[in-house]
Coordinates of C-alpha atoms and ligand atoms in Angstrom, one line a residue:
M1 CA -1.5 -17.9 -30.6
G2 CA -3.8 -17.1 -27.7
K3 CA -2.4 -16.7 -24.2
K4 CA -3.7 -18.1 -20.9
V5 CA -2.9 -15.7 -18.1
L6 CA -3.2 -16.1 -14.3
V7 CA -3.9 -13.0 -12.3
V8 CA -3.3 -12.8 -8.5
T9 CA -3.7 -9.9 -6.1
G10 CA -1.5 -10.0 -3.0
G11 CA -0.8 -8.0 0.1
G12 CA -3.2 -5.5 1.7
D13 CA -6.1 -4.5 -0.5
C14 CA -6.0 -1.1 -2.2
P15 CA -8.5 1.0 -4.2
G16 CA -7.9 0.3 -7.9
L17 CA -7.1 -3.4 -7.8
N18 CA -10.4 -4.2 -9.5
A19 CA -9.8 -1.6 -12.2
V20 CA -6.4 -3.3 -13.0
I21 CA -8.1 -6.7 -13.3
R22 CA -10.8 -5.3 -15.5
A23 CA -8.3 -3.6 -17.8
I24 CA -6.2 -6.9 -18.1
V25 CA -9.4 -8.7 -19.1
K26 CA -10.6 -6.1 -21.5
R27 CA -7.2 -5.8 -23.2
S28 CA -7.0 -9.6 -23.5
A29 CA -10.4 -9.6 -25.2
Q30 CA -8.9 -7.5 -28.1
E31 CA -6.7 -10.6 -28.9
K32 CA -7.8 -13.9 -30.3
D33 CA -8.3 -16.9 -28.0
C34 CA -6.9 -15.3 -24.8
E35 CA -8.1 -16.5 -21.4
V36 CA -7.7 -14.9 -18.0
I37 CA -8.2 -16.7 -14.8
G38 CA -7.8 -15.4 -11.2
S39 CA -6.4 -17.3 -8.2
I40 CA -8.4 -16.6 -5.0
E41 CA -6.5 -14.9 -2.2
S42 CA -3.2 -14.5 -4.0
Y43 CA -1.4 -17.9 -4.7
N44 CA -3.5 -19.6 -2.1
G45 CA -6.1 -20.5 -4.7
I46 CA -3.6 -22.5 -6.7
L47 CA -2.1 -24.2 -3.7
V48 CA -5.3 -25.3 -1.9
D49 CA -7.1 -28.5 -2.8
P50 CA -9.5 -28.3 -4.6
M51 CA -8.0 -25.3 -6.3
E52 CA -9.9 -22.0 -6.0
V53 CA -9.7 -20.2 -9.4
V54 CA -12.2 -18.2 -11.3
V55 CA -12.6 -17.3 -15.0
L56 CA -12.2 -13.6 -15.5
N57 CA -14.1 -12.7 -18.6
E58 CA -15.7 -9.4 -19.7
Y59 CA -18.9 -10.4 -18.0
A60 CA -17.1 -11.1 -14.7
V61 CA -15.3 -7.7 -14.7
A62 CA -18.1 -5.5 -16.0
G63 CA -18.3 -2.3 -14.0
I64 CA -15.8 -3.4 -11.3
H65 CA -13.4 -0.4 -11.9
V66 CA -15.5 1.6 -9.5
R67 CA -15.4 -1.0 -6.7
G68 CA -12.9 -1.0 -3.9
G69 CA -11.2 -4.2 -2.7
T70 CA -10.5 -7.0 -5.1
I71 CA -13.0 -9.5 -6.5
I72 CA -10.4 -12.3 -6.3
G73 CA -9.5 -11.7 -2.7
T74 CA -6.1 -11.1 -1.3
T75 CA -3.9 -12.0 1.7
N76 CA -0.8 -10.6 3.4
K77 CA 0.0 -13.8 5.2
G78 CA 2.3 -16.5 4.2
G79 CA 2.9 -17.0 0.4
P80 CA 4.4 -19.8 -1.7
F81 CA 7.9 -19.5 -0.1
A82 CA 6.6 -19.4 3.5
W83 CA 3.4 -21.4 3.6
P84 CA 2.1 -21.7 7.2
V85 CA 1.5 -25.2 8.5
Q86 CA 0.4 -26.0 12.0
N87 CA 2.5 -28.3 14.1
E88 CA 1.1 -30.9 16.4
D89 CA 1.8 -28.7 19.5
G90 CA -0.3 -25.9 17.9
S91 CA 2.7 -23.8 16.8
W92 CA 3.3 -22.8 13.2
S93 CA 6.1 -23.4 10.8
A94 CA 6.7 -22.1 7.3
V95 CA 7.3 -24.5 4.3
D96 CA 8.5 -23.6 0.8
R97 CA 5.8 -24.7 -1.7
S98 CA 7.2 -22.6 -4.6
Q99 CA 8.2 -25.6 -6.8
E100 CA 4.8 -27.1 -6.3
L101 CA 3.2 -23.8 -7.2
L102 CA 5.1 -23.6 -10.5
Q103 CA 4.1 -27.2 -11.2
R104 CA 0.4 -26.5 -10.6
I105 CA 0.6 -23.4 -12.8
Q106 CA 2.2 -25.5 -15.6
N107 CA -0.5 -28.1 -15.1
L108 CA -3.1 -25.4 -15.8
S109 CA -1.3 -24.5 -19.1
I110 CA -0.7 -21.0 -17.9
D111 CA 1.5 -18.9 -20.2
A112 CA 2.0 -16.0 -17.9
V113 CA 1.3 -14.8 -14.4
I114 CA 0.4 -11.1 -13.6
S115 CA 1.0 -10.4 -9.9
I116 CA -0.6 -7.2 -8.6
G117 CA 0.9 -6.4 -5.3
G118 CA 3.3 -4.4 -3.1
D119 CA 6.9 -4.8 -2.1
G120 CA 6.5 -8.2 -0.5
S121 CA 4.5 -9.6 -3.4
Q122 CA 7.0 -8.3 -6.0
K123 CA 9.9 -9.8 -4.1
I124 CA 8.0 -13.1 -4.5
S125 CA 7.5 -12.3 -8.2
Q126 CA 11.3 -11.9 -8.6
K127 CA 12.0 -15.2 -6.9
L128 CA 9.4 -17.0 -9.0
F129 CA 10.9 -15.4 -12.1
E130 CA 14.4 -16.6 -11.2
M131 CA 12.8 -20.1 -11.0
G132 CA 11.6 -19.8 -14.5
C133 CA 8.1 -18.4 -14.1
N134 CA 6.8 -16.0 -16.9
I135 CA 5.8 -13.3 -14.4
I136 CA 4.9 -9.6 -14.6
G137 CA 4.4 -7.4 -11.6
V138 CA 1.9 -4.6 -11.2
P139 CA 2.8 -2.3 -8.3
K140 CA 0.2 -1.7 -5.7
T141 CA 0.3 0.1 -2.3
I142 CA -1.6 2.9 -0.7
D143 CA 1.7 3.8 1.1
N144 CA 3.4 4.7 -2.3
D145 CA 6.6 3.3 -0.9
L146 CA 7.6 1.2 -4.0
S147 CA 10.4 2.7 -6.0
A148 CA 10.8 2.6 -9.8
T149 CA 7.4 4.1 -10.3
D150 CA 6.2 7.7 -9.9
F151 CA 3.0 6.6 -8.2
T152 CA 1.1 3.5 -7.3
F153 CA -2.7 3.4 -7.6
G154 CA -4.7 3.7 -4.4
F155 CA -2.3 6.2 -2.9
R156 CA -4.1 9.2 -4.1
T157 CA -7.5 7.8 -3.0
A158 CA -6.0 7.4 0.5
V159 CA -4.6 10.9 0.4
Q160 CA -8.1 12.2 -0.6
I161 CA -9.7 10.3 2.3
A162 CA -7.0 11.6 4.8
T163 CA -7.3 15.2 3.5
E164 CA -11.1 15.2 3.9
S165 CA -10.5 13.9 7.5
V166 CA -8.1 16.7 8.3
D167 CA -10.7 19.2 7.0
K168 CA -13.2 17.7 9.4
L169 CA -10.8 17.8 12.3
V170 CA -9.9 21.4 11.7
T171 CA -13.4 22.6 12.4
T172 CA -13.8 20.6 15.6
A173 CA -10.3 21.5 16.8
E174 CA -11.0 25.2 16.2
S175 CA -14.4 25.1 18.0
H176 CA -12.9 23.4 21.1
N177 CA -9.4 24.9 21.2
R178 CA -8.0 21.4 21.0
I179 CA -5.1 19.5 19.7
M180 CA -6.3 16.9 17.2
I181 CA -3.9 14.1 16.4
M182 CA -4.7 12.0 13.3
E183 CA -2.8 8.8 12.6
V184 CA -2.6 7.6 9.0
M185 CA -1.0 4.7 7.3
G186 CA 2.6 4.7 6.1
R187 CA 4.9 2.1 7.4
Q188 CA 8.3 3.1 6.0
A189 CA 7.3 6.3 4.1
G190 CA 5.2 9.2 5.1
W191 CA 3.7 10.0 1.7
I192 CA 0.0 9.9 2.9
A193 CA 0.8 11.9 6.0
L194 CA 2.7 14.6 4.2
H195 CA 0.3 15.0 1.3
S196 CA -2.7 15.2 3.5
A197 CA -1.1 17.4 6.0
I198 CA -0.1 20.0 3.3
A199 CA -3.4 19.7 1.5
G200 CA -5.5 19.9 4.7
G201 CA -3.4 22.6 6.3
A202 CA -2.2 20.7 9.4
E203 CA 0.3 22.5 11.7
V204 CA 2.4 19.4 12.4
C205 CA 3.3 16.4 10.3
L206 CA 5.4 13.5 11.6
I207 CA 6.7 10.9 9.2
P208 CA 8.9 7.8 9.5
E209 CA 11.8 9.5 7.5
I210 CA 12.2 12.2 10.2
P211 CA 12.4 10.9 13.8
Y212 CA 10.6 13.6 15.8
D213 CA 11.8 15.8 18.7
I214 CA 8.9 16.3 21.1
D215 CA 10.3 19.7 22.2
K216 CA 10.0 20.9 18.6
V217 CA 6.4 19.7 18.4
M218 CA 5.8 21.6 21.7
E219 CA 7.3 24.8 20.3
K220 CA 4.8 24.7 17.5
I221 CA 1.9 23.8 19.8
N222 CA 2.8 26.7 22.3
S223 CA 3.1 29.1 19.4
R224 CA -0.5 28.3 18.4
F225 CA -2.1 28.9 21.8
S226 CA -2.6 32.1 23.7
N227 CA -4.6 32.4 26.9
G228 CA -5.8 28.8 26.4
K229 CA -7.2 29.7 22.9
G230 CA -6.0 28.2 19.7
F231 CA -5.9 24.8 18.0
V232 CA -3.5 22.4 16.4
V233 CA -3.9 19.6 13.9
I234 CA -1.2 17.0 13.9
V235 CA -1.0 14.3 11.2
V236 CA 1.3 11.4 12.1
A237 CA 2.2 8.4 10.0
E238 CA 1.9 5.0 11.7
G239 CA 5.6 4.4 11.2
A240 CA 6.8 7.7 12.8
K241 CA 9.0 7.4 15.8
P242 CA 10.6 9.8 18.3
K243 CA 14.3 10.6 18.0
G244 CA 16.3 7.6 19.4
G245 CA 13.0 5.7 19.9
T246 CA 11.2 2.9 18.0
V247 CA 8.0 2.5 16.1
T248 CA 4.7 1.7 18.0
G249 CA 3.0 -1.5 17.3
T250 CA 2.4 -5.1 18.3
I251 CA 3.7 -8.5 17.1
S252 CA 0.8 -10.2 15.3
R253 CA -0.2 -13.7 16.4
E254 CA -1.8 -14.5 13.0
A255 CA 0.0 -17.4 11.3
G256 CA 2.2 -16.2 8.4
Y257 CA 1.8 -12.5 9.3
E258 CA 5.4 -11.3 9.4
N259 CA 5.0 -7.6 9.7
I260 CA 4.8 -5.7 13.0
R261 CA 1.2 -4.5 13.2
L262 CA 1.8 -0.8 13.4
G263 CA -0.5 1.5 15.3
G264 CA -0.8 3.6 18.4
V265 CA 1.9 6.3 17.7
A266 CA -0.9 8.9 17.9
Y267 CA -1.7 7.8 21.5
K268 CA 1.9 7.8 22.4
L269 CA 2.3 11.4 21.1
K270 CA -0.8 12.5 23.0
Q271 CA 0.8 11.2 26.2
E272 CA 4.2 12.8 25.4
I273 CA 2.5 16.2 24.9
K274 CA 0.7 15.8 28.2
D275 CA 3.9 14.9 29.9
K276 CA 5.4 18.1 28.6
G277 CA 2.8 20.0 30.7
C278 CA 0.5 21.0 27.9
E279 CA -2.8 22.1 29.2
A280 CA -4.8 22.1 26.0
S281 CA -7.0 19.1 25.6
S282 CA -6.2 16.7 22.9
R283 CA -8.0 13.9 21.0
V284 CA -6.8 11.1 18.8
T285 CA -8.3 9.8 15.5
V286 CA -6.8 6.7 13.9
L287 CA -8.0 6.5 10.3
G288 CA -6.8 3.0 9.8
H289 CA -8.5 0.9 7.1
L290 CA -10.9 3.7 6.1
Q291 CA -8.0 4.8 3.9
R292 CA -8.0 1.5 2.0
G293 CA -11.7 1.0 1.5
G294 CA -14.3 2.4 -0.8
I295 CA -14.2 3.6 -4.4
P296 CA -11.0 4.7 -6.0
I297 CA -10.9 8.3 -7.1
A298 CA -10.8 9.0 -10.9
I299 CA -7.0 9.4 -11.1
D300 CA -6.4 6.0 -9.5
R301 CA -8.9 4.3 -11.8
L302 CA -7.0 5.8 -14.6
L303 CA -3.6 4.7 -13.4
A304 CA -4.9 1.2 -12.6
T305 CA -6.4 0.9 -16.1
Q306 CA -3.2 2.0 -17.7
F307 CA -1.3 -0.5 -15.6
G308 CA -3.7 -3.3 -16.5
V309 CA -3.5 -2.7 -20.2
K310 CA 0.3 -2.4 -20.1
A311 CA 0.6 -5.6 -18.1
F312 CA -1.3 -7.6 -20.7
E313 CA 0.7 -6.0 -23.5
M314 CA 3.9 -7.1 -21.7
V315 CA 2.4 -10.7 -21.7
L316 CA 2.0 -10.4 -25.5
E317 CA 5.6 -9.1 -25.8
E318 CA 6.9 -11.8 -23.4
D319 CA 8.5 -9.0 -21.4
F320 CA 8.8 -11.1 -18.2
G321 CA 10.6 -10.5 -15.0
K322 CA 9.5 -6.9 -15.2
M323 CA 7.2 -4.6 -13.3
V324 CA 4.8 -2.1 -14.8
S325 CA 5.8 1.4 -13.9
A326 CA 4.5 5.0 -14.3
R327 CA 7.1 7.3 -15.7
H328 CA 5.2 10.4 -16.6
P329 CA 3.8 10.7 -19.2
N330 CA 4.5 7.1 -20.1
I331 CA 3.8 3.7 -18.7
V332 CA 6.9 1.6 -19.0
S333 CA 8.4 -1.7 -17.7
V334 CA 11.3 -2.0 -15.3
P335 CA 13.1 -5.0 -14.0
L336 CA 11.5 -6.5 -10.9
E337 CA 14.9 -6.8 -9.4
E338 CA 15.4 -3.0 -9.6
A339 CA 12.0 -2.2 -8.4
T340 CA 12.3 -4.2 -5.2
K341 CA 15.8 -3.1 -4.3
H342 CA 14.9 0.1 -2.6
Y343 CA 11.9 1.8 -0.8
N344 CA 10.5 5.0 -2.1
F345 CA 11.3 7.3 0.9
I346 CA 10.6 11.0 1.0
G347 CA 14.1 12.3 0.3
K348 CA 15.6 15.1 2.5
D349 CA 15.6 17.4 -0.6
S350 CA 12.0 16.6 -1.6
N351 CA 10.1 19.6 -2.8
L352 CA 7.2 18.5 -0.6
L353 CA 9.3 18.9 2.5
K354 CA 10.5 22.3 1.4
T355 CA 6.8 23.2 0.7
A356 CA 5.8 22.0 4.1
R357 CA 8.6 24.0 5.8
G358 CA 7.7 27.0 3.5
I359 CA 4.3 27.2 5.0
G360 CA 5.6 26.9 8.5
M361 CA 4.6 23.3 9.2
C362 CA 6.5 21.6 12.0
L363 CA 8.1 18.3 10.8
G364 CA 9.3 17.4 14.3
D365 CA 12.9 18.4 13.6
Ligands
LIG401 O1 1.2 -1.6 3.4 C1 -0.1 -1.1 3.3 C2 -0.7 -1.1 4.7 O2 -2.0 -0.5 4.5 C3 0.1 -0.3 5.7 O3 0.1 1.0 5.6 C4 -0.4 -0.9 7.0 O4 0.6 -0.9 8.1 C5 -0.7 -2.3 6.6 O5 -0.9 -2.3 5.3 C6 -1.8 -2.9 7.4 O6 -2.2 -4.1 6.9 P1 -3.3 -5.1 7.5 O7 -4.0 -4.4 8.6 O8 -4.2 -5.3 6.3 O9 -2.6 -6.3 7.9

């Protein structure tokens, strides 16, 4: 019997989301009488009146695997368990609309939901599964901080963008005898920072997993300058913090936005370096959302396509409450509960850290 599938994309966007959507639709077209619809801006499309849903057929998804973003929109605010509603005094409260969501999904005769999203989205998937929803998760994050999968799509595109940026900063740093500090994304885990620092040849890399000691950073800087000549490139993850200190960011005023809006650690570091008496001039580059935009590189399109095909096959097998996962060389399914239990941190014994130290990179410790 044909299946009717609802697809949602949740959380921050990520290169490869469209390639997943296209693969789901193309795989569904191999079966008889299957239908795929997309909810606009995650579950919001189902919960608003009138509903905002679109039919995702082969025509709608033709050629979208090369496009960044998501054709069905996304949001990292609110969600069915914490739907923001404005009070009379202008303040915001959160209400639980999860039961209503499931009812609306049932009214649409949906057989299964495929939720493409990061840690927050997959925690929602697990809760909906526990309430009886036939749900399958597809992991998505440029930060690569989801456990239970080797990689998430979008991550390697972000690494490519960050590495090309390091390459550019090296030439200008060298020409001006400067310290160039580049801030990249990575809330809990420093995967983008470490990969791009090694690939681009940065001298210093600071990640959330290793609180940094500014004196160690200064040792490296001083070793690189002689008679005012020299240069240093520092890659710092947005979630990095000094030893005994906290992350740099602001509380968002946007309704339903629960995360601290990270950003600014590179400027803090610049000041700390200056306070240590460093005479070399320094400049800051915050890569920000450039890392999330644009076309996915080939390897991410490939992984996203594998994930999409697998997700639809899990619908056919009724393998619900699971998340698609890359376990080289296979694409497998793992319980959502497992997948959302832990973050994928860079472990102390990671070969990447050994490699970084092996080429003399300062990791701030
Ligand atoms: O989790 C992905 C991520 O890109 C983080 O690295 C970053 O802190 C966050 O999303 C920013 O999200 P936005 O600016 O879209 O709210």
